[in-house]
Coordinates of C-alpha atoms and ligand atoms in Angstrom, one line a residue:
M1 CA 143.2 80.0 -29.6
E2 CA 141.1 76.7 -30.3
H3 CA 141.7 76.6 -33.9
E4 CA 145.5 77.1 -33.6
R5 CA 145.9 73.8 -31.0
D6 CA 143.7 72.2 -33.4
E7 CA 145.8 73.1 -36.5
H8 CA 148.9 72.3 -34.5
R9 CA 147.8 68.9 -33.3
L10 CA 146.6 68.4 -36.6
R11 CA 150.3 69.1 -38.3
L12 CA 151.6 67.0 -35.2
S13 CA 149.9 63.8 -36.4
R14 CA 150.5 64.4 -40.2
R15 CA 154.2 64.3 -39.5
N16 CA 153.8 61.2 -37.4
F17 CA 151.9 59.7 -40.4
L18 CA 154.7 60.6 -42.8
G19 CA 157.2 59.7 -40.6
L20 CA 156.0 55.9 -40.1
G21 CA 156.6 55.9 -44.1
V22 CA 152.6 55.4 -44.4
S23 CA 151.9 55.9 -48.2
V24 CA 148.0 56.7 -48.8
A25 CA 148.2 56.2 -52.9
A26 CA 150.1 53.1 -53.0
G27 CA 148.5 51.5 -50.6
A28 CA 145.0 51.3 -52.0
A29 CA 144.2 47.7 -53.6
V30 CA 143.6 48.4 -57.5
G31 CA 141.8 45.6 -58.1
T32 CA 139.3 46.6 -55.8
L33 CA 139.6 50.6 -57.1
L34 CA 138.9 49.2 -60.6
R35 CA 135.6 47.8 -59.7
P36 CA 132.5 50.2 -61.1
G37 CA 130.8 52.1 -58.5
W38 CA 127.3 51.7 -59.8
L39 CA 127.7 47.6 -59.5
A40 CA 126.6 48.1 -56.0
P41 CA 128.4 44.6 -55.2
A42 CA 127.0 42.3 -52.6
L43 CA 128.0 42.9 -49.1
A44 CA 131.8 40.8 -48.8
A45 CA 131.5 37.6 -47.2
N46 CA 134.0 38.7 -44.4
E47 CA 132.0 41.9 -43.2
L48 CA 132.8 43.2 -40.0
T49 CA 130.4 41.6 -37.6
E50 CA 129.9 42.6 -33.6
P51 CA 129.6 40.7 -30.7
P52 CA 126.0 39.7 -29.1
V53 CA 124.5 42.8 -27.2
L54 CA 122.8 42.5 -24.1
T55 CA 120.5 45.5 -23.2
S56 CA 119.4 46.5 -19.7
R57 CA 115.4 46.5 -19.2
K58 CA 113.7 48.5 -16.8
G59 CA 117.0 49.7 -15.1
V60 CA 119.0 46.3 -14.6
L61 CA 121.2 44.4 -16.6
K62 CA 121.0 40.9 -15.1
I63 CA 123.2 38.2 -16.7
T64 CA 125.2 35.3 -16.5
L65 CA 128.9 35.8 -17.7
E66 CA 130.8 32.4 -17.3
E67 CA 134.5 32.0 -18.5
K68 CA 135.6 29.1 -20.4
I69 CA 138.1 27.8 -22.3
L70 CA 135.9 26.6 -25.9
P71 CA 136.7 26.1 -29.2
V72 CA 135.3 29.2 -31.0
N73 CA 135.7 30.0 -34.9
V74 CA 138.0 33.0 -34.5
G75 CA 139.6 34.3 -37.9
G76 CA 138.2 31.5 -39.7
Q77 CA 139.7 28.9 -37.4
V78 CA 138.1 27.2 -34.8
R79 CA 140.4 27.8 -31.9
N80 CA 140.3 26.9 -27.9
V81 CA 139.8 30.6 -26.9
W82 CA 139.2 32.1 -23.4
V83 CA 135.7 33.5 -23.6
Y84 CA 132.4 34.9 -21.9
N85 CA 129.5 32.7 -22.7
G86 CA 131.3 31.6 -25.5
S87 CA 132.0 35.0 -27.7
F88 CA 135.3 36.0 -29.0
P89 CA 135.1 39.0 -27.8
G90 CA 132.5 38.8 -25.1
P91 CA 128.8 40.4 -25.4
T92 CA 128.8 43.7 -25.8
L93 CA 126.6 45.1 -22.2
K94 CA 124.7 48.0 -23.1
V95 CA 123.3 50.3 -19.9
R96 CA 122.1 53.8 -19.2
P97 CA 123.4 56.3 -16.9
G98 CA 121.5 55.3 -13.3
D99 CA 121.4 51.1 -14.3
Q100 CA 122.2 48.8 -12.3
L101 CA 124.4 45.7 -13.8
L102 CA 123.8 42.4 -11.8
I103 CA 126.5 40.0 -12.9
K104 CA 126.8 36.5 -12.1
L105 CA 130.2 35.4 -13.0
K106 CA 130.7 32.0 -13.5
N107 CA 134.7 30.6 -13.1
S108 CA 135.0 27.6 -15.4
L109 CA 138.6 28.0 -16.0
A110 CA 141.2 26.4 -14.1
Q111 CA 142.2 29.2 -12.5
E112 CA 141.3 32.0 -10.2
T113 CA 139.7 34.9 -11.9
N114 CA 137.4 38.1 -11.2
L115 CA 135.9 41.0 -13.2
H116 CA 136.9 44.9 -13.7
T117 CA 134.2 47.0 -15.2
H118 CA 137.4 49.5 -17.1
G119 CA 136.3 53.1 -17.1
L120 CA 133.2 52.9 -14.8
H121 CA 133.2 55.8 -12.2
V122 CA 131.6 53.5 -9.5
S123 CA 132.3 52.0 -6.0
P124 CA 135.2 49.8 -5.9
S125 CA 134.0 48.0 -2.7
G126 CA 132.4 45.0 -1.8
N127 CA 130.9 43.2 -4.6
S128 CA 131.0 45.9 -6.7
D129 CA 133.8 46.8 -9.1
N130 CA 136.5 45.5 -6.6
P131 CA 140.0 44.4 -8.3
L132 CA 140.9 42.7 -4.6
L133 CA 138.3 39.9 -5.2
H134 CA 139.1 36.2 -5.8
V135 CA 137.1 34.2 -7.6
E136 CA 138.0 30.6 -7.5
P137 CA 137.7 27.7 -10.1
D138 CA 134.3 26.4 -10.1
E139 CA 133.1 29.3 -8.3
T140 CA 130.0 31.7 -9.0
F141 CA 130.2 35.6 -7.8
D142 CA 127.1 38.2 -7.8
Y143 CA 128.6 41.6 -8.9
Q144 CA 126.3 44.6 -8.4
I145 CA 127.4 47.6 -10.0
D146 CA 125.1 51.1 -9.4
I147 CA 126.3 53.3 -12.2
P148 CA 125.4 56.9 -11.1
Q149 CA 122.8 58.9 -13.0
D150 CA 125.2 61.6 -14.2
H151 CA 127.8 59.1 -15.5
P152 CA 129.2 59.8 -18.8
A153 CA 128.0 57.7 -21.8
G154 CA 130.3 56.2 -23.8
L155 CA 132.5 52.9 -24.8
N156 CA 134.1 51.1 -21.5
W157 CA 134.5 47.6 -21.1
Y158 CA 135.2 44.8 -18.6
H159 CA 137.6 42.5 -18.2
P160 CA 139.7 39.9 -15.4
H161 CA 141.7 42.0 -13.1
A162 CA 143.1 38.9 -11.2
H163 CA 146.7 39.7 -10.3
G164 CA 149.3 37.2 -11.8
N165 CA 146.2 35.6 -14.1
G166 CA 145.5 38.8 -16.0
T167 CA 148.3 38.7 -18.7
Q168 CA 146.9 35.2 -19.8
Q169 CA 143.1 35.8 -19.9
I170 CA 142.8 38.5 -21.6
F171 CA 145.8 36.9 -24.0
G172 CA 143.3 34.3 -24.4
G173 CA 140.5 36.4 -25.3
L174 CA 138.5 37.3 -22.2
A175 CA 137.3 41.1 -22.8
G176 CA 134.2 42.8 -24.0
A177 CA 132.5 46.2 -24.7
L178 CA 130.3 47.7 -21.8
L179 CA 128.6 50.5 -23.6
I180 CA 126.7 53.6 -21.5
T181 CA 124.1 55.2 -24.1
G182 CA 123.1 58.7 -23.9
G183 CA 125.4 61.8 -24.4
L184 CA 126.7 62.3 -27.9
D185 CA 124.1 59.2 -28.8
K186 CA 121.8 62.3 -28.6
L187 CA 123.7 64.9 -30.4
D188 CA 122.0 66.4 -33.3
G189 CA 124.6 66.0 -35.8
I190 CA 125.9 62.6 -34.3
R191 CA 122.6 60.7 -33.1
H192 CA 121.8 59.7 -37.1
I193 CA 125.2 58.3 -37.6
D194 CA 125.7 54.8 -38.1
D195 CA 127.9 53.2 -35.2
R196 CA 130.2 50.1 -35.7
L197 CA 132.0 48.5 -32.8
L198 CA 135.7 47.4 -33.5
V199 CA 137.4 45.6 -30.7
L200 CA 140.9 45.0 -30.6
Q201 CA 142.4 41.8 -29.6
S202 CA 145.9 39.9 -30.2
S203 CA 146.7 36.5 -29.5
Q204 CA 149.2 33.9 -30.3
F205 CA 147.8 29.8 -31.0
D206 CA 150.0 26.5 -31.4
I207 CA 149.4 24.0 -33.7
N208 CA 146.4 22.6 -32.1
G209 CA 144.8 26.1 -31.9
N210 CA 145.4 26.4 -28.1
V211 CA 146.5 29.8 -27.1
V212 CA 150.1 29.6 -26.1
T213 CA 151.3 30.8 -22.8
F214 CA 152.0 34.6 -22.7
G215 CA 155.6 35.2 -22.9
T216 CA 156.9 31.4 -23.7
G217 CA 158.3 30.3 -26.9
A218 CA 158.0 32.3 -30.1
S219 CA 156.1 35.3 -28.2
G220 CA 159.3 35.8 -26.2
M221 CA 158.9 38.6 -23.6
G222 CA 155.4 39.4 -25.3
D223 CA 156.5 40.4 -29.1
P224 CA 153.1 42.0 -30.4
A225 CA 154.8 41.5 -33.7
K226 CA 154.2 38.0 -33.3
H227 CA 150.6 37.8 -32.3
T228 CA 147.5 37.2 -34.6
H229 CA 145.7 40.6 -34.5
F230 CA 141.7 40.3 -34.7
I231 CA 138.9 42.8 -34.8
N232 CA 135.8 41.6 -33.5
G233 CA 137.4 38.3 -33.7
Q234 CA 137.7 38.3 -37.6
L235 CA 141.2 38.8 -39.1
N236 CA 141.1 41.4 -41.6
P237 CA 137.2 42.0 -42.1
T238 CA 135.8 44.5 -44.7
I239 CA 134.3 47.6 -43.5
T240 CA 132.1 48.8 -45.9
L241 CA 131.2 52.6 -46.2
E242 CA 129.4 55.1 -48.5
H243 CA 130.6 57.9 -50.4
D244 CA 130.5 60.8 -48.2
R245 CA 128.6 59.5 -45.5
L246 CA 129.7 59.3 -42.1
Q247 CA 130.4 56.6 -39.7
R248 CA 131.1 56.3 -36.2
W249 CA 133.7 53.7 -35.1
R250 CA 134.0 52.6 -31.8
L251 CA 137.4 51.3 -31.1
L252 CA 138.7 49.6 -28.3
N253 CA 141.9 48.1 -27.3
A254 CA 141.5 45.1 -25.6
T255 CA 145.1 43.8 -26.1
V256 CA 147.8 42.9 -23.4
T257 CA 150.5 44.6 -25.2
S258 CA 149.9 45.8 -28.3
L259 CA 150.1 49.9 -28.5
Y260 CA 148.8 50.9 -32.3
Q261 CA 149.2 53.7 -34.5
I262 CA 146.1 53.2 -36.5
S263 CA 145.2 55.0 -39.8
L264 CA 142.8 54.6 -42.5
E265 CA 144.5 55.2 -46.1
G266 CA 143.0 58.4 -48.0
H267 CA 141.0 59.3 -44.7
T268 CA 141.4 61.2 -41.6
F269 CA 139.6 60.7 -38.6
F270 CA 137.6 63.2 -36.5
Q271 CA 137.9 62.0 -32.9
I272 CA 135.1 62.5 -30.5
A273 CA 135.5 60.7 -27.8
A274 CA 138.4 59.0 -25.8
D275 CA 137.8 56.1 -22.8
G276 CA 134.0 56.5 -22.7
N277 CA 134.1 60.6 -22.2
P278 CA 133.2 62.6 -25.2
F279 CA 134.9 65.5 -26.2
D280 CA 133.9 69.1 -26.3
E281 CA 134.8 69.3 -30.1
P282 CA 135.8 67.1 -32.5
V283 CA 139.8 66.8 -33.5
E284 CA 140.9 66.0 -36.9
M285 CA 143.8 63.7 -37.4
T286 CA 145.8 61.4 -39.8
S287 CA 146.5 58.2 -37.2
L288 CA 144.9 57.8 -34.1
V289 CA 147.1 56.0 -31.1
L290 CA 145.3 53.1 -29.1
V291 CA 147.3 51.7 -26.1
P292 CA 146.1 48.6 -24.3
G293 CA 142.9 49.6 -22.3
Q294 CA 142.0 52.9 -24.2
R295 CA 139.2 53.5 -26.1
A296 CA 138.3 56.0 -28.8
E297 CA 135.5 57.0 -31.1
V298 CA 135.9 58.3 -34.7
L299 CA 133.9 60.0 -37.1
V300 CA 135.0 58.7 -40.7
R301 CA 133.7 60.2 -43.7
G302 CA 133.7 57.9 -46.7
G303 CA 136.4 59.0 -49.4
A304 CA 136.5 58.2 -52.9
P305 CA 135.3 54.7 -54.3
G306 CA 137.8 52.1 -53.4
S307 CA 139.6 49.8 -50.8
Y308 CA 141.5 51.1 -48.4
N309 CA 143.4 49.7 -45.4
L310 CA 142.7 49.9 -42.1
Q311 CA 146.6 49.8 -40.8
G312 CA 147.7 49.7 -37.7
T313 CA 151.6 50.1 -36.7
I314 CA 152.8 48.2 -33.4
L315 CA 154.5 50.8 -31.6
Q316 CA 156.6 49.0 -29.1
G317 CA 158.7 45.5 -29.4
P318 CA 161.3 44.5 -31.0
S319 CA 159.7 45.3 -34.6
N320 CA 157.6 47.9 -35.6
P321 CA 155.4 46.4 -38.4
T322 CA 152.6 48.0 -40.3
I323 CA 149.7 45.5 -40.4
T324 CA 146.2 45.6 -41.8
L325 CA 143.7 45.5 -39.4
A326 CA 140.8 45.5 -41.4
T327 CA 139.7 46.8 -45.1
A328 CA 137.3 50.0 -45.7
N329 CA 135.2 49.2 -49.0
V330 CA 133.7 53.0 -49.9
L331 CA 130.4 52.3 -52.4
A332 CA 129.6 55.0 -54.5
K333 CA 126.2 56.2 -53.1
K334 CA 125.7 59.8 -52.7
G335 CA 123.7 62.2 -51.0
H336 CA 124.5 61.7 -47.5
G337 CA 126.6 64.4 -46.8
R338 CA 126.4 65.7 -43.5
N339 CA 128.1 68.6 -41.4
I340 CA 130.2 67.1 -38.4
P341 CA 129.0 69.1 -35.2
S342 CA 131.7 72.2 -34.2
T343 CA 131.3 71.5 -30.9
L344 CA 130.1 68.6 -28.6
I345 CA 130.2 68.4 -25.2
P346 CA 131.6 70.8 -22.8
L347 CA 134.7 69.7 -21.0
V348 CA 134.7 70.7 -17.2
D349 CA 138.3 72.4 -17.1
L350 CA 140.0 71.0 -13.5
R351 CA 142.5 73.8 -14.5
N352 CA 139.8 76.5 -12.7
F353 CA 139.8 74.5 -9.4
T354 CA 141.9 74.8 -6.1
V355 CA 144.8 71.6 -6.4
D356 CA 144.3 70.0 -2.6
H357 CA 147.3 68.0 -3.0
T358 CA 150.8 67.0 -5.6
R359 CA 151.8 63.8 -5.9
A360 CA 154.8 62.0 -8.0
I361 CA 154.6 58.4 -8.9
H362 CA 157.5 56.7 -10.5
F363 CA 157.4 53.8 -12.7
N364 CA 160.5 51.4 -13.4
A365 CA 161.8 47.8 -13.8
Q366 CA 164.6 45.5 -13.6
G367 CA 164.6 42.4 -15.7
T368 CA 161.0 40.9 -14.8
I369 CA 160.4 42.9 -11.8
F370 CA 157.9 46.1 -12.5
T371 CA 157.8 48.7 -9.6
I372 CA 155.5 51.6 -8.4
D373 CA 157.7 53.7 -6.7
G374 CA 160.3 51.0 -6.3
K375 CA 157.9 48.6 -4.8
T376 CA 155.9 45.5 -6.4
F377 CA 152.2 45.1 -5.7
D378 CA 150.7 44.0 -2.4
P379 CA 147.5 43.9 -1.8
T380 CA 147.8 44.5 1.8
R381 CA 149.7 47.7 1.8
V382 CA 148.0 51.0 0.7
D383 CA 150.3 53.1 -1.1
Q384 CA 148.4 56.1 -1.5
T385 CA 145.8 57.8 0.6
I386 CA 143.4 60.1 -0.4
L387 CA 140.5 62.5 0.7
L388 CA 137.2 61.8 -0.5
G389 CA 136.1 64.9 -2.7
A390 CA 140.1 66.0 -3.3
L391 CA 141.3 67.6 -6.5
E392 CA 144.8 66.0 -6.7
E393 CA 147.5 67.0 -9.3
W394 CA 149.5 63.6 -10.1
T395 CA 152.6 63.2 -12.1
I396 CA 153.2 59.9 -13.3
Y397 CA 157.2 59.5 -14.4
N398 CA 158.5 56.3 -16.6
D399 CA 161.9 55.7 -14.9
Q400 CA 162.7 52.5 -17.1
T401 CA 165.9 53.0 -19.0
N402 CA 166.7 49.4 -19.5
P403 CA 165.0 49.0 -22.3
A404 CA 163.5 52.1 -22.2
V405 CA 159.8 50.9 -23.3
P406 CA 156.6 52.5 -22.9
H407 CA 153.7 52.3 -19.9
P408 CA 150.2 53.4 -20.2
F409 CA 149.0 54.4 -17.1
H410 CA 145.1 53.3 -16.0
I411 CA 143.5 54.3 -12.7
H412 CA 140.3 52.9 -11.6
M413 CA 137.2 54.6 -10.4
N414 CA 138.0 58.2 -11.3
P415 CA 139.2 59.5 -14.7
F416 CA 141.7 62.4 -15.3
Q417 CA 142.0 65.6 -17.3
V418 CA 145.9 65.6 -18.8
T419 CA 147.2 68.8 -18.3
K420 CA 151.3 68.4 -19.4
I421 CA 153.3 65.6 -21.1
N422 CA 156.9 65.8 -20.4
G423 CA 156.4 69.0 -18.5
V424 CA 154.9 70.9 -21.7
A425 CA 151.4 72.1 -21.3
V426 CA 148.5 70.2 -23.2
D427 CA 145.1 70.9 -23.4
A428 CA 142.8 68.3 -23.3
H429 CA 139.3 67.7 -24.9
S430 CA 138.0 65.3 -22.6
Y431 CA 138.7 63.2 -19.2
Q432 CA 140.4 59.7 -19.9
D433 CA 141.3 56.7 -17.5
T434 CA 144.4 55.4 -19.5
M435 CA 147.4 57.4 -21.0
N436 CA 150.7 56.4 -22.4
V437 CA 153.4 57.2 -19.8
P438 CA 156.1 57.6 -23.0
P439 CA 160.2 56.1 -22.1
N440 CA 161.9 58.4 -20.3
G441 CA 159.1 60.8 -20.3
N442 CA 156.2 61.6 -17.7
I443 CA 153.0 63.1 -17.7
T444 CA 150.7 65.3 -15.5
F445 CA 147.2 65.3 -14.8
L446 CA 144.4 66.4 -12.4
T447 CA 142.0 64.3 -10.8
R448 CA 139.0 64.6 -8.8
F449 CA 138.3 61.6 -6.2
A450 CA 134.7 61.9 -6.7
D451 CA 131.7 60.2 -4.8
F452 CA 133.4 56.7 -3.9
T453 CA 135.6 55.8 -0.7
G454 CA 137.3 52.5 -0.9
K455 CA 140.4 50.8 -2.1
T456 CA 141.3 50.0 -5.6
V457 CA 144.4 50.1 -8.0
F458 CA 146.3 52.1 -10.8
H459 CA 148.6 50.2 -12.5
C460 CA 150.3 49.9 -16.3
H461 CA 147.7 48.2 -18.7
I462 CA 150.3 46.3 -20.6
I463 CA 149.3 43.2 -18.4
H464 CA 152.3 41.0 -18.2
H465 CA 153.9 44.4 -16.5
Q466 CA 150.9 44.9 -14.4
D467 CA 150.8 40.9 -13.4
Q468 CA 154.6 41.1 -13.0
G469 CA 154.5 43.9 -10.0
M470 CA 153.6 47.1 -11.6
M471 CA 150.1 48.0 -9.7
S472 CA 149.3 50.0 -6.7
L473 CA 147.0 50.1 -4.1
F474 CA 145.1 53.0 -3.1
E475 CA 142.5 54.4 -0.6
V476 CA 140.0 57.3 -0.8
V477 CA 138.7 58.1 2.6
A478 CA 136.0 59.9 4.4
P479 CA 135.5 62.4 6.3
N480 CA 135.9 65.0 4.0
P481 CA 137.2 68.7 4.8
Y482 CA 137.0 69.9 1.2
R483 CA 133.8 69.5 0.2
R484 CA 130.5 69.9 2.1
R485 CA 127.3 68.1 0.9
Ligands
LIG501 CU1 154.5 48.6 -18.3

């Protein structure tokens, strides 16, 4: 069964791949292919670099993050971007399960902001991962986020979440990776593999290098085909690999509105994690769909020496161009062949437990009014009340027909296990916190509202949909009649 499922998924992704007209052989740059492998070329000037890393010490990561518009060299040009601590993307925060994050957020923007730790299973209340906080211009705010001892290890991220302002702040560049170490990092067959972080961001600039106001002028309603697409603030960086040697790529889609289908010419991906949650087994695919907010970790095995495009096809908007996000340069070294483990970290399958409550949630839009169950976001109105510890089954419907567009669903605090897409049963390989709801379609998932009470949100992760109302407040309340402690 397990094997058949993989075969099916592989076939499906191959079909998608071919359907997009992606040609593996034709795309390789001939000039680079002719370079003799034994010449051992120096690393390209545009080799992928990574943002600075801030690592916890003795269980604490205590930092200041200042949000400010600053001139920064982004994609080879100085542009006035919206950054944390002058870095585009923001510094990578590296912590362990059980650590405490002490973040002094300093707002040096001219508008309200706040901070969300996307993917963290932590308290949504007080000065923790609270999306309802308002940090005004020239204010600082001290966050304290306590990460549980049993938190899954993986790639999460942080970004502003102030309702109405998130679009421009994230479009300007405010996003950074938040890595929780452990888990797969310690697994035999994975732990010796070099890993690389790839933060995908897209923005648009005027002639003076200022970030344009999202949704105005040439960017229209946010046509990602008109944006400039960066990886780690670089345009088409080179990623150097060696023949037959594995690399682990940790990808984060930190864009406002770009749904990418990502493929590497001449190579397949072996996905090992999604949204900071490890897979139960590696899943081979020819292309990977990554919607705003999602993370994926994949293993890539260097193919024949040569140069290959890392391509992203933009899946929504008026046009669907395929752009080159990066160039993989495979060197002709040998002797590093390593098997990919056949199993990873087991999934606790929520289908084996009794569902306490079922909900249906409807996303829709008319013009610029984006709604959930017919209502735009109101921070004073609780839309769903949930008992602490409950296992719930939710079906999220995308009812928007004019135009029919995707809506990536994201929920704070607790990840979920997808069980159906458009009513058809699927076998998830991990939990996730962000999942696309296709046009005229629906997704069904199981989730347990474990450990934390309080108010927080779910929403569309196309940030301008969220800012225009497509967000909903829910509250997890005690007492807990379902589980004895
Ligand atoms: Cu949406």
